[in-house]
mmCIF file of N, CA and C and ligand atoms in Angstrom:
data_model
loop_
_atom_site.group_PDB
_atom_site.id
_atom_site.type_symbol
_atom_site.label_atom_id
_atom_site.label_comp_id
_atom_site.label_asym_id
_atom_site.label_seq_id
_atom_site.Cartn_x
_atom_site.Cartn_y
_atom_site.Cartn_z
ATOM 1 N N MET A 1 0.845 -1.181 0.000
ATOM 2 C CA MET A 1 0.000 0.000 0.000
ATOM 3 C C MET A 1 0.890 1.244 0.000
ATOM 4 N N GLU A 2 0.680 2.097 -1.005
ATOM 5 C CA GLU A 2 1.462 3.321 -1.091
ATOM 6 C C GLU A 2 0.658 4.480 -0.499
ATOM 7 N N VAL A 3 1.343 5.295 0.324
ATOM 8 C CA VAL A 3 0.657 6.427 0.941
ATOM 9 C C VAL A 3 1.505 7.690 0.795
ATOM 10 N N GLN A 4 0.834 8.814 0.782
ATOM 11 C CA GLN A 4 1.510 10.114 0.756
ATOM 12 C C GLN A 4 1.921 10.470 2.182
ATOM 13 N N VAL A 5 3.122 11.027 2.324
ATOM 14 C CA VAL A 5 3.560 11.455 3.657
ATOM 15 C C VAL A 5 3.895 12.948 3.711
ATOM 16 N N GLY A 6 3.619 13.668 2.639
ATOM 17 C CA GLY A 6 3.800 15.114 2.698
ATOM 18 C C GLY A 6 4.596 15.656 1.531
ATOM 19 N N ALA A 7 4.875 16.935 1.623
ATOM 20 C CA ALA A 7 5.584 17.621 0.552
ATOM 21 C C ALA A 7 7.092 17.451 0.703
ATOM 22 N N ALA A 8 7.760 17.165 -0.390
ATOM 23 C CA ALA A 8 9.217 17.038 -0.366
ATOM 24 C C ALA A 8 9.861 18.327 0.123
ATOM 25 N N SER A 9 9.297 19.434 -0.283
ATOM 26 C CA SER A 9 9.870 20.727 0.102
ATOM 27 C C SER A 9 9.722 21.017 1.595
ATOM 28 N N ALA A 10 8.927 20.231 2.305
ATOM 29 C CA ALA A 10 8.760 20.424 3.742
ATOM 30 C C ALA A 10 9.828 19.685 4.556
ATOM 31 N N PHE A 11 10.679 18.922 3.859
ATOM 32 C CA PHE A 11 11.767 18.206 4.543
ATOM 33 C C PHE A 11 13.024 19.072 4.544
ATOM 34 N N ASN A 12 13.673 19.154 5.691
ATOM 35 C CA ASN A 12 14.995 19.766 5.721
ATOM 36 C C ASN A 12 15.961 18.855 4.971
ATOM 37 N N ASP A 13 17.096 19.397 4.570
ATOM 38 C CA ASP A 13 18.112 18.613 3.875
ATOM 39 C C ASP A 13 19.482 18.981 4.448
ATOM 40 N N PRO A 14 20.097 18.134 5.271
ATOM 41 C CA PRO A 14 19.599 16.831 5.676
ATOM 42 C C PRO A 14 18.466 16.967 6.696
ATOM 43 N N GLY A 15 17.557 16.002 6.638
ATOM 44 C CA GLY A 15 16.443 16.025 7.567
ATOM 45 C C GLY A 15 15.724 14.698 7.590
ATOM 46 N N ARG A 16 14.744 14.622 8.473
ATOM 47 C CA ARG A 16 14.046 13.344 8.660
ATOM 48 C C ARG A 16 12.688 13.593 9.296
ATOM 49 N N LYS A 17 11.746 12.730 8.951
ATOM 50 C CA LYS A 17 10.440 12.712 9.605
ATOM 51 C C LYS A 17 10.075 11.254 9.834
ATOM 52 N N VAL A 18 9.426 10.987 10.963
ATOM 53 C CA VAL A 18 9.005 9.623 11.274
ATOM 54 C C VAL A 18 7.481 9.605 11.312
ATOM 55 N N PHE A 19 6.917 8.625 10.623
ATOM 56 C CA PHE A 19 5.463 8.521 10.507
ATOM 57 C C PHE A 19 4.989 7.203 11.105
ATOM 58 N N ASP A 20 3.813 7.253 11.724
ATOM 59 C CA ASP A 20 3.135 6.029 12.146
ATOM 60 C C ASP A 20 1.998 5.821 11.153
ATOM 61 N N ILE A 21 2.158 4.802 10.332
ATOM 62 C CA ILE A 21 1.158 4.536 9.288
ATOM 63 C C ILE A 21 0.485 3.213 9.625
ATOM 64 N N GLY A 22 -0.654 3.295 10.216
ATOM 65 C CA GLY A 22 -1.390 2.088 10.582
ATOM 66 C C GLY A 22 -0.624 1.186 11.539
ATOM 67 N N GLY A 23 0.153 1.809 12.429
ATOM 68 C CA GLY A 23 0.913 1.038 13.402
ATOM 69 C C GLY A 23 2.311 0.662 12.947
ATOM 70 N N VAL A 24 2.682 1.020 11.721
ATOM 71 C CA VAL A 24 4.037 0.763 11.214
ATOM 72 C C VAL A 24 4.788 2.090 11.208
ATOM 73 N N GLU A 25 5.886 2.156 11.960
ATOM 74 C CA GLU A 25 6.684 3.381 11.988
ATOM 75 C C GLU A 25 7.686 3.365 10.842
ATOM 76 N N ILE A 26 7.616 4.404 10.042
ATOM 77 C CA ILE A 26 8.498 4.546 8.884
ATOM 78 C C ILE A 26 9.175 5.910 8.959
ATOM 79 N N ALA A 27 10.495 5.892 8.806
ATOM 80 C CA ALA A 27 11.264 7.137 8.798
ATOM 81 C C ALA A 27 11.637 7.472 7.364
ATOM 82 N N VAL A 28 11.436 8.731 7.005
ATOM 83 C CA VAL A 28 11.823 9.220 5.686
ATOM 84 C C VAL A 28 12.922 10.248 5.886
ATOM 85 N N PHE A 29 14.035 10.041 5.220
ATOM 86 C CA PHE A 29 15.188 10.935 5.310
ATOM 87 C C PHE A 29 15.378 11.655 3.984
ATOM 88 N N ARG A 30 15.872 12.872 4.099
ATOM 89 C CA ARG A 30 16.304 13.605 2.905
ATOM 90 C C ARG A 30 17.766 13.965 3.109
ATOM 91 N N GLN A 31 18.559 13.627 2.127
ATOM 92 C CA GLN A 31 19.987 13.962 2.193
ATOM 93 C C GLN A 31 20.499 14.219 0.783
ATOM 94 N N GLY A 32 21.126 15.339 0.579
ATOM 95 C CA GLY A 32 21.661 15.664 -0.743
ATOM 96 C C GLY A 32 20.593 15.722 -1.819
ATOM 97 N N GLY A 33 19.377 16.048 -1.421
ATOM 98 C CA GLY A 33 18.282 16.152 -2.379
ATOM 99 C C GLY A 33 17.562 14.835 -2.633
ATOM 100 N N ASP A 34 18.155 13.728 -2.167
ATOM 101 C CA ASP A 34 17.537 12.409 -2.366
ATOM 102 C C ASP A 34 16.770 11.976 -1.115
ATOM 103 N N PHE A 35 15.836 11.049 -1.322
ATOM 104 C CA PHE A 35 15.017 10.540 -0.218
ATOM 105 C C PHE A 35 15.296 9.065 0.018
ATOM 106 N N TYR A 36 15.276 8.684 1.287
ATOM 107 C CA TYR A 36 15.498 7.303 1.719
ATOM 108 C C TYR A 36 14.475 7.021 2.817
ATOM 109 N N ALA A 37 14.025 5.775 2.906
ATOM 110 C CA ALA A 37 13.051 5.441 3.945
ATOM 111 C C ALA A 37 13.360 4.057 4.519
ATOM 112 N N TYR A 38 13.093 3.934 5.822
ATOM 113 C CA TYR A 38 13.355 2.682 6.533
ATOM 114 C C TYR A 38 12.277 2.466 7.580
ATOM 115 N N GLU A 39 12.103 1.193 7.945
ATOM 116 C CA GLU A 39 11.280 0.915 9.116
ATOM 117 C C GLU A 39 12.061 1.396 10.341
ATOM 118 N N ASN A 40 11.338 1.933 11.288
ATOM 119 C CA ASN A 40 11.976 2.505 12.472
ATOM 120 C C ASN A 40 12.226 1.418 13.520
ATOM 121 N N VAL A 41 12.971 0.399 13.111
ATOM 122 C CA VAL A 41 13.268 -0.733 13.994
ATOM 123 C C VAL A 41 14.755 -1.049 13.868
ATOM 124 N N CYS A 42 15.470 -0.948 14.963
ATOM 125 C CA CYS A 42 16.913 -1.194 14.946
ATOM 126 C C CYS A 42 17.181 -2.696 14.812
ATOM 127 N N PRO A 43 18.132 -3.075 13.933
ATOM 128 C CA PRO A 43 18.441 -4.498 13.777
ATOM 129 C C PRO A 43 19.186 -5.076 14.980
ATOM 130 N N HIS A 44 19.610 -4.217 15.911
ATOM 131 C CA HIS A 44 20.297 -4.728 17.102
ATOM 132 C C HIS A 44 19.277 -5.334 18.064
ATOM 133 N N LEU A 45 18.514 -4.497 18.744
ATOM 134 C CA LEU A 45 17.530 -5.009 19.711
ATOM 135 C C LEU A 45 16.163 -4.358 19.548
ATOM 136 N N GLY A 46 15.921 -3.802 18.387
ATOM 137 C CA GLY A 46 14.580 -3.318 18.094
ATOM 138 C C GLY A 46 14.270 -1.897 18.520
ATOM 139 N N GLY A 47 15.281 -1.132 18.879
ATOM 140 C CA GLY A 47 15.051 0.260 19.287
ATOM 141 C C GLY A 47 14.600 1.136 18.122
ATOM 142 N N PRO A 48 14.153 2.353 18.452
ATOM 143 C CA PRO A 48 13.690 3.286 17.413
ATOM 144 C C PRO A 48 14.878 3.985 16.741
ATOM 145 N N ALA A 49 15.622 3.218 15.964
ATOM 146 C CA ALA A 49 16.902 3.678 15.416
ATOM 147 C C ALA A 49 16.808 4.991 14.655
ATOM 148 N N CYS A 50 15.710 5.202 13.971
ATOM 149 C CA CYS A 50 15.617 6.369 13.093
ATOM 150 C C CYS A 50 15.293 7.654 13.843
ATOM 151 N N GLN A 51 15.092 7.557 15.145
ATOM 152 C CA GLN A 51 14.780 8.759 15.913
ATOM 153 C C GLN A 51 15.972 9.273 16.707
ATOM 154 N N GLY A 52 17.141 8.710 16.440
ATOM 155 C CA GLY A 52 18.339 9.197 17.103
ATOM 156 C C GLY A 52 18.926 10.413 16.412
ATOM 157 N N LYS A 53 20.116 10.760 16.832
ATOM 158 C CA LYS A 53 20.791 11.931 16.252
ATOM 159 C C LYS A 53 21.288 11.612 14.846
ATOM 160 N N MET A 54 21.184 12.609 13.990
ATOM 161 C CA MET A 54 21.798 12.534 12.667
ATOM 162 C C MET A 54 23.133 13.262 12.768
ATOM 163 N N LEU A 55 24.187 12.606 12.310
ATOM 164 C CA LEU A 55 25.497 13.214 12.419
ATOM 165 C C LEU A 55 26.382 12.761 11.272
ATOM 166 N N PRO A 56 27.338 13.596 10.896
ATOM 167 C CA PRO A 56 28.221 13.182 9.802
ATOM 168 C C PRO A 56 29.130 12.043 10.261
ATOM 169 N N LEU A 57 29.486 11.150 9.329
ATOM 170 C CA LEU A 57 30.455 10.106 9.632
ATOM 171 C C LEU A 57 31.712 10.773 10.171
ATOM 172 N N THR A 58 32.174 10.278 11.308
ATOM 173 C CA THR A 58 33.358 10.856 11.935
ATOM 174 C C THR A 58 34.496 9.849 11.869
ATOM 175 N N THR A 59 35.617 10.282 11.358
ATOM 176 C CA THR A 59 36.805 9.425 11.306
ATOM 177 C C THR A 59 37.951 10.147 11.981
ATOM 178 N N GLU A 60 38.949 9.381 12.371
ATOM 179 C CA GLU A 60 40.127 9.986 12.978
ATOM 180 C C GLU A 60 41.292 9.825 12.024
ATOM 181 N N ALA A 61 41.870 10.931 11.640
ATOM 182 C CA ALA A 61 43.011 10.899 10.733
ATOM 183 C C ALA A 61 44.269 10.612 11.535
ATOM 184 N N VAL A 62 45.082 9.660 11.053
ATOM 185 C CA VAL A 62 46.326 9.325 11.732
ATOM 186 C C VAL A 62 47.492 9.440 10.758
ATOM 187 N N GLN A 63 48.641 9.751 11.316
ATOM 188 C CA GLN A 63 49.857 9.837 10.515
ATOM 189 C C GLN A 63 50.477 8.449 10.397
ATOM 190 N N ALA A 64 51.568 8.337 9.646
ATOM 191 C CA ALA A 64 52.234 7.044 9.445
ATOM 192 C C ALA A 64 52.679 6.427 10.767
ATOM 193 N N ASP A 65 53.016 7.275 11.736
ATOM 194 C CA ASP A 65 53.457 6.737 13.037
ATOM 195 C C ASP A 65 52.275 6.474 13.973
ATOM 196 N N LYS A 66 51.081 6.541 13.434
ATOM 197 C CA LYS A 66 49.835 6.243 14.157
ATOM 198 C C LYS A 66 49.414 7.320 15.161
ATOM 199 N N THR A 67 50.033 8.460 15.134
ATOM 200 C CA THR A 67 49.569 9.538 16.001
ATOM 201 C C THR A 67 48.401 10.256 15.331
ATOM 202 N N SER A 68 47.473 10.648 16.139
ATOM 203 C CA SER A 68 46.276 11.293 15.623
ATOM 204 C C SER A 68 46.543 12.730 15.200
ATOM 205 N N ILE A 69 45.923 13.094 14.105
ATOM 206 C CA ILE A 69 45.986 14.504 13.714
ATOM 207 C C ILE A 69 44.580 15.120 13.761
ATOM 208 N N GLY A 70 43.691 14.410 14.463
ATOM 209 C CA GLY A 70 42.375 14.985 14.712
ATOM 210 C C GLY A 70 41.261 14.292 13.956
ATOM 211 N N ARG A 71 40.060 14.686 14.297
ATOM 212 C CA ARG A 71 38.874 14.088 13.687
ATOM 213 C C ARG A 71 38.498 14.814 12.403
ATOM 214 N N GLU A 72 37.891 14.017 11.527
ATOM 215 C CA GLU A 72 37.376 14.586 10.288
ATOM 216 C C GLU A 72 35.900 14.245 10.192
ATOM 217 N N PHE A 73 35.120 15.166 9.705
ATOM 218 C CA PHE A 73 33.683 14.972 9.563
ATOM 219 C C PHE A 73 33.340 14.917 8.078
ATOM 220 N N SER A 74 32.730 13.802 7.680
ATOM 221 C CA SER A 74 32.405 13.611 6.272
ATOM 222 C C SER A 74 31.478 14.708 5.776
ATOM 223 N N LYS A 75 31.708 15.114 4.544
ATOM 224 C CA LYS A 75 30.825 16.099 3.919
ATOM 225 C C LYS A 75 29.746 15.413 3.086
ATOM 226 N N VAL A 76 29.848 14.080 2.933
ATOM 227 C CA VAL A 76 28.862 13.380 2.110
ATOM 228 C C VAL A 76 28.077 12.310 2.862
ATOM 229 N N GLN A 77 28.666 11.719 3.903
ATOM 230 C CA GLN A 77 27.954 10.637 4.593
ATOM 231 C C GLN A 77 27.382 11.102 5.914
ATOM 232 N N MET A 78 26.072 11.013 6.013
ATOM 233 C CA MET A 78 25.385 11.271 7.272
ATOM 234 C C MET A 78 24.937 9.927 7.839
ATOM 235 N N ASN A 79 25.061 9.792 9.136
ATOM 236 C CA ASN A 79 24.594 8.588 9.808
ATOM 237 C C ASN A 79 23.454 8.927 10.742
ATOM 238 N N ILE A 80 22.665 7.894 11.030
ATOM 239 C CA ILE A 80 21.662 7.998 12.083
ATOM 240 C C ILE A 80 22.142 7.089 13.216
ATOM 241 N N ALA A 81 22.119 7.620 14.442
ATOM 242 C CA ALA A 81 22.600 6.851 15.601
ATOM 243 C C ALA A 81 21.408 6.402 16.437
ATOM 244 N N CYS A 82 21.268 5.103 16.603
ATOM 245 C CA CYS A 82 20.150 4.572 17.396
ATOM 246 C C CYS A 82 20.242 5.105 18.828
ATOM 247 N N PRO A 83 19.150 5.627 19.362
ATOM 248 C CA PRO A 83 19.194 6.219 20.696
ATOM 249 C C PRO A 83 19.364 5.192 21.823
ATOM 250 N N TRP A 84 19.192 3.908 21.546
ATOM 251 C CA TRP A 84 19.305 2.922 22.627
ATOM 252 C C TRP A 84 20.756 2.568 22.938
ATOM 253 N N HIS A 85 21.544 2.195 21.939
ATOM 254 C CA HIS A 85 22.927 1.767 22.212
ATOM 255 C C HIS A 85 23.933 2.411 21.265
ATOM 256 N N GLY A 86 23.485 3.318 20.437
ATOM 257 C CA GLY A 86 24.409 4.122 19.640
ATOM 258 C C GLY A 86 24.896 3.533 18.336
ATOM 259 N N MET A 87 24.370 2.401 17.911
ATOM 260 C CA MET A 87 24.804 1.894 16.600
ATOM 261 C C MET A 87 24.444 2.913 15.523
ATOM 262 N N GLU A 88 25.371 3.097 14.592
ATOM 263 C CA GLU A 88 25.146 4.079 13.535
ATOM 264 C C GLU A 88 24.886 3.397 12.200
ATOM 265 N N PHE A 89 24.031 4.030 11.407
ATOM 266 C CA PHE A 89 23.654 3.495 10.103
ATOM 267 C C PHE A 89 23.751 4.616 9.071
ATOM 268 N N ASP A 90 24.327 4.266 7.917
ATOM 269 C CA ASP A 90 24.440 5.213 6.808
ATOM 270 C C ASP A 90 23.028 5.516 6.301
ATOM 271 N N ILE A 91 22.678 6.785 6.259
ATOM 272 C CA ILE A 91 21.323 7.168 5.841
ATOM 273 C C ILE A 91 21.049 6.763 4.393
ATOM 274 N N ARG A 92 22.079 6.708 3.564
ATOM 275 C CA ARG A 92 21.864 6.383 2.152
ATOM 276 C C ARG A 92 21.669 4.891 1.901
ATOM 277 N N THR A 93 22.178 4.049 2.812
ATOM 278 C CA THR A 93 22.103 2.599 2.590
ATOM 279 C C THR A 93 21.407 1.854 3.718
ATOM 280 N N GLY A 94 21.332 2.465 4.881
ATOM 281 C CA GLY A 94 20.779 1.793 6.057
ATOM 282 C C GLY A 94 21.760 0.833 6.702
ATOM 283 N N ARG A 95 22.978 0.777 6.195
ATOM 284 C CA ARG A 95 23.938 -0.204 6.696
ATOM 285 C C ARG A 95 24.792 0.337 7.835
ATOM 286 N N HIS A 96 25.080 -0.567 8.776
ATOM 287 C CA HIS A 96 26.063 -0.298 9.815
ATOM 288 C C HIS A 96 27.436 -0.537 9.187
ATOM 289 N N PRO A 97 28.446 0.274 9.521
ATOM 290 C CA PRO A 97 29.725 0.155 8.804
ATOM 291 C C PRO A 97 30.469 -1.162 9.009
ATOM 292 N N PHE A 98 30.241 -1.860 10.096
ATOM 293 C CA PHE A 98 31.052 -3.056 10.364
ATOM 294 C C PHE A 98 30.284 -4.362 10.305
ATOM 295 N N GLY A 99 29.017 -4.314 10.124
ATOM 296 C CA GLY A 99 28.283 -5.573 10.164
ATOM 297 C C GLY A 99 27.284 -5.672 9.038
ATOM 298 N N LYS A 100 27.536 -6.573 8.110
ATOM 299 C CA LYS A 100 26.613 -6.751 6.994
ATOM 300 C C LYS A 100 25.228 -7.168 7.475
ATOM 301 N N ASN A 101 25.178 -7.825 8.627
ATOM 302 C CA ASN A 101 23.894 -8.293 9.141
ATOM 303 C C ASN A 101 23.112 -7.201 9.849
ATOM 304 N N TYR A 102 23.766 -6.078 10.096
ATOM 305 C CA TYR A 102 23.091 -4.975 10.762
ATOM 306 C C TYR A 102 22.720 -3.919 9.731
ATOM 307 N N ARG A 103 21.463 -3.946 9.355
ATOM 308 C CA ARG A 103 20.998 -2.988 8.355
ATOM 309 C C ARG A 103 19.546 -2.641 8.641
ATOM 310 N N LEU A 104 19.232 -1.367 8.536
ATOM 311 C CA LEU A 104 17.835 -0.956 8.642
ATOM 312 C C LEU A 104 17.071 -1.525 7.448
ATOM 313 N N LYS A 105 15.823 -1.889 7.685
ATOM 314 C CA LYS A 105 15.027 -2.458 6.601
ATOM 315 C C LYS A 105 14.495 -1.330 5.712
ATOM 316 N N PRO A 106 14.925 -1.324 4.430
ATOM 317 C CA PRO A 106 14.492 -0.238 3.549
ATOM 318 C C PRO A 106 13.011 -0.313 3.197
ATOM 319 N N VAL A 107 12.474 0.862 2.960
ATOM 320 C CA VAL A 107 11.078 1.023 2.547
ATOM 321 C C VAL A 107 11.105 1.803 1.228
ATOM 322 N N LYS A 108 10.303 1.395 0.272
ATOM 323 C CA LYS A 108 10.260 2.080 -1.022
ATOM 324 C C LYS A 108 9.736 3.500 -0.829
ATOM 325 N N VAL A 109 10.452 4.459 -1.389
ATOM 326 C CA VAL A 109 10.046 5.862 -1.305
ATOM 327 C C VAL A 109 10.255 6.500 -2.677
ATOM 328 N N ARG A 110 9.330 7.383 -3.044
ATOM 329 C CA ARG A 110 9.480 8.108 -4.308
ATOM 330 C C ARG A 110 8.858 9.490 -4.150
ATOM 331 N N VAL A 111 9.303 10.375 -5.028
ATOM 332 C CA VAL A 111 8.791 11.743 -5.015
ATOM 333 C C VAL A 111 8.205 12.043 -6.385
ATOM 334 N N GLU A 112 7.017 12.589 -6.378
ATOM 335 C CA GLU A 112 6.380 12.989 -7.635
ATOM 336 C C GLU A 112 5.710 14.337 -7.411
ATOM 337 N N LYS A 113 6.114 15.302 -8.209
ATOM 338 C CA LYS A 113 5.541 16.649 -8.126
ATOM 339 C C LYS A 113 5.508 17.170 -6.689
ATOM 340 N N ASP A 114 6.623 17.075 -6.026
ATOM 341 C CA ASP A 114 6.823 17.576 -4.666
ATOM 342 C C ASP A 114 6.045 16.803 -3.597
ATOM 343 N N THR A 115 5.475 15.674 -3.950
ATOM 344 C CA THR A 115 4.809 14.847 -2.948
ATOM 345 C C THR A 115 5.631 13.578 -2.724
ATOM 346 N N VAL A 116 5.845 13.246 -1.441
ATOM 347 C CA VAL A 116 6.618 12.059 -1.077
ATOM 348 C C VAL A 116 5.647 10.908 -0.801
ATOM 349 N N TYR A 117 5.949 9.761 -1.404
ATOM 350 C CA TYR A 117 5.143 8.554 -1.216
ATOM 351 C C TYR A 117 6.018 7.458 -0.640
ATOM 352 N N VAL A 118 5.469 6.682 0.274
ATOM 353 C CA VAL A 118 6.159 5.477 0.757
ATOM 354 C C VAL A 118 5.228 4.296 0.574
ATOM 355 N N THR A 119 5.859 3.131 0.414
ATOM 356 C CA THR A 119 5.079 1.893 0.307
ATOM 357 C C THR A 119 5.194 1.149 1.627
ATOM 358 N N VAL A 120 4.090 1.036 2.315
ATOM 359 C CA VAL A 120 4.084 0.377 3.627
ATOM 360 C C VAL A 120 4.315 -1.114 3.420
ATOM 361 N N PRO A 121 5.314 -1.682 4.115
ATOM 362 C CA PRO A 121 5.614 -3.097 3.914
ATOM 363 C C PRO A 121 4.449 -3.992 4.348
ATOM 364 N N ALA A 122 4.274 -5.070 3.590
ATOM 365 C CA ALA A 122 3.199 -6.010 3.899
ATOM 366 C C ALA A 122 3.492 -6.785 5.183
ATOM 367 N N ASN A 123 4.795 -7.024 5.431
ATOM 368 C CA ASN A 123 5.194 -7.772 6.626
ATOM 369 C C ASN A 123 6.210 -6.961 7.425
ATOM 370 N N PRO A 124 5.726 -5.945 8.152
ATOM 371 C CA PRO A 124 6.662 -5.071 8.869
ATOM 372 C C PRO A 124 7.355 -5.793 10.023
ATOM 373 N N LEU A 125 8.517 -5.239 10.414
ATOM 374 C CA LEU A 125 9.288 -5.813 11.513
ATOM 375 C C LEU A 125 8.625 -5.568 12.856
ATOM 376 N N GLY A 126 8.162 -4.338 13.043
ATOM 377 C CA GLY A 126 7.709 -3.964 14.389
ATOM 378 C C GLY A 126 6.230 -4.049 14.612
HETATM 379 S S1 FES B 1 18.645 -1.271 19.820
HETATM 380 FE FE1 FES B 1 19.640 0.067 18.448
HETATM 381 S S2 FES B 1 21.706 0.025 19.025
HETATM 382 FE FE2 FES B 1 20.729 -1.402 20.346
#
C-alpha cells in the first residue's frame, strides 16, 4: 500500500520525519536532495533507530606513526545513531559500517511533483 507522507519541500536537507502509518513506523530521510526510507526498527535489539541523532560520519586521521591529527567529519555521509545503544547506520544505505547483518530495513520511497510517497511493507518488523 502506497501512501503520501507530505511535501518534499517540507523536509529539511539533511532532515528526517518519522510517521506512524497504521501502526508501522516509517522514517523518511532527505539527504543531498535524495530521499530514503526505513522501518523505524533497529536491527540490534529493536530500538527506534531512526529517531536518534543525525550526524556526519566521523573518522580519525592518523599519521604514518599512528599519532592522531584529529577528527574529520564527512561532507557526504550522514549517519543515524540509534538512541538505545548508539549503533550508527548510513542514511543512504541503512547499513552499519562493520556488520553486513546490521541494516535498517528499507522502505520504497518516491517523489512525484513535490509529494513524497512510501510503500508500507506487507510484513513489517515492528
Ligand atoms: S537497539 Fe539500536 S543500538 Fe541497540
